[in-house]
Phi, psi and omega in degrees: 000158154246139198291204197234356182271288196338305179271045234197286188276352161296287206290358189275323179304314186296308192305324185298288160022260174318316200262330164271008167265358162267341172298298206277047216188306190317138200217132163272101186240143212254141178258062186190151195339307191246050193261215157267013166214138167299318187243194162256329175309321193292299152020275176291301171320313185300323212278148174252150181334122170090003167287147140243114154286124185244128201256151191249171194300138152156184173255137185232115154276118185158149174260157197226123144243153206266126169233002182232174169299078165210186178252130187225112155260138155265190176215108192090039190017090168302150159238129172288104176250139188266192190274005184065007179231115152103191203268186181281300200249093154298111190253142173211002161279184154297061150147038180276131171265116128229141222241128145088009220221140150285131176224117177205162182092048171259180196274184195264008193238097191312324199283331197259043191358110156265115183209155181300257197276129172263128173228134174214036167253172175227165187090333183317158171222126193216104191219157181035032168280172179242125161259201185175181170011045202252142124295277181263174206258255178241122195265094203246101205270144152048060172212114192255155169102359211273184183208114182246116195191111182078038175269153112240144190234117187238113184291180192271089193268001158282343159270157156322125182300338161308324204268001221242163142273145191288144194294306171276059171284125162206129176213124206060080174187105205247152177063074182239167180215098142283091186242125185092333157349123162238125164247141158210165201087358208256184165297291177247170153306310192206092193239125212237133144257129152046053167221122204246150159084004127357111184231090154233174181223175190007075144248174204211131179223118168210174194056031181237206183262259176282128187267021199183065165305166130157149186229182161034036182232084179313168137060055167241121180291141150216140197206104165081031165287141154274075193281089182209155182039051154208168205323305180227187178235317178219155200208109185257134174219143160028061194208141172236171169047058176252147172211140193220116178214150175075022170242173212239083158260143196223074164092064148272097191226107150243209158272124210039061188245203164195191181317272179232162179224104166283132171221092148076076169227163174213172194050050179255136186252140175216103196212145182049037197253122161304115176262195144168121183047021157314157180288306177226140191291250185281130160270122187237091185223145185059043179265150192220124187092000000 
């Protein structure tokens, strides 16, 4: 008879199967005046679930949206300037690499969040890129699981910090690691909505407005982040069980601004974090526990 661990190790088998004939299947295809494809956009069209495209130096005018599984590297880091209209980069499959790329030139329209990576998928690795001329840096709409890790992101030092999209977004969009990060320039640094479980560490935020936003986002980490030289450095609301250790807010002075802000939060751990030369170190009101 068969048992049930046998057929257990059949389908485990078929699953081994199944993924090296897709491994093996998996093809790289190359971007540039003198590869086999001109833009990346040609690229992306051609390619099957599980490519890699690899971009060789140089400027691509064009927006890009991503709808299947792959990896877009660069190599000497290229860059995708966009149409000045809409986000550069739009991801909306599941489990997309992108690497190496200078991104700049997304459109002005806060309300339609125009931003150099748009995500709206999980699973993503979004590493060592460059942004620029972005309204939001990167933008993680309804998308859980990424690895956000070694961008930097320079917001629109001709607008107003009001007028700017956030460096770090995220909404409704939980168990994400944002790590390494540098933004400056943006509106917030880091703006966490209705995102829960979340983890970042060593980004380093300056020159903006808040550099640490966020409301209604449970169970969230921050650990050895760098918070200077902006209006404020963090503005913790309606949120519980947050812990923030080994980070640096530093010479944040707006009007009435301060350090850090709790507002009617609870169970929050706060330990070993540098405060240092703020309009006000901590602010506390309805904290609780």
């Amino acid at each position: 008879c068969v048992t049930l661990g046998m057929k257990f190790r059949c389908l485990n088998l078929l699953f081994l199967v199944l993924l090296a004939a897709l491994s093996a299947r998996a093809e790289v295809l190359t971007v540039g005046p003198e590869e086999q494809f001109k833009t990346v956009g040609e690229a992306v069209r051609f390619a099957a679930a599980g490519d890699t495209i690899r971009v060789q130096t140089g400027i691509y005018l064009e927006n890009l949206i991503i709808e299947k599984t792959l990896t877009i590297e660069g190599v000497g880091m290229p860059t995708i300037q966009g149409t000045g209209k809409g986000s550069v980069i739009e991801i909306r499959a599941a489990n997309c690499t992108i690497r190496g790329l200078g991104i700049e030139t997304s459109g002005g329209n806060l309300v339609e969040e125009d931003a150099g990576i748009l995500l709206m998928s999980s699973g993503n690795t979004i590493e060592d890129n460059r942004l620029s001329d972005i309204l939001f840096g990167i933008y993680l709409y309804q998308s859980a699981d990424n690895k956000i890790r070694r961008n930097r992101i320079n917001g629109r030092t001709e607008l107003e910090s009001g007028e700017r999209g956030g460096g770090l977004h995220l909404w409704n969009s939980p168990r994400n690691l944002l790590e390494d990060n540098i933004v400056e320039a943006a509106r917030d640094g880091m703006y966490i909505q209705s995102s829960s479980g979340n983890v970042f560490r060593g980004n380093r935020i300056y020159n903006l407005r808040y550099g640490l936003h966020f409301m209604n986002s449970d169970d969230n980490s921050f650990e050895d982040n760098v918070f200077f030289d902006n209006i404020a450095g963090a503005a913790i609301m309606y949120s519980q069980r947050i812990a923030l250790r080994r980070n640096a807010f530093v010479h944040n002075r707006g009007f009435s601004s301060f350090g850090i802000l709790f507002q009617d939060c609870r169970n929050c751990i706060t330990e070993e974090n540098l405060i240092l030369d703020n309009a006000v170190g901590i602010f506390m009101e309805a904290a609780k526990d």
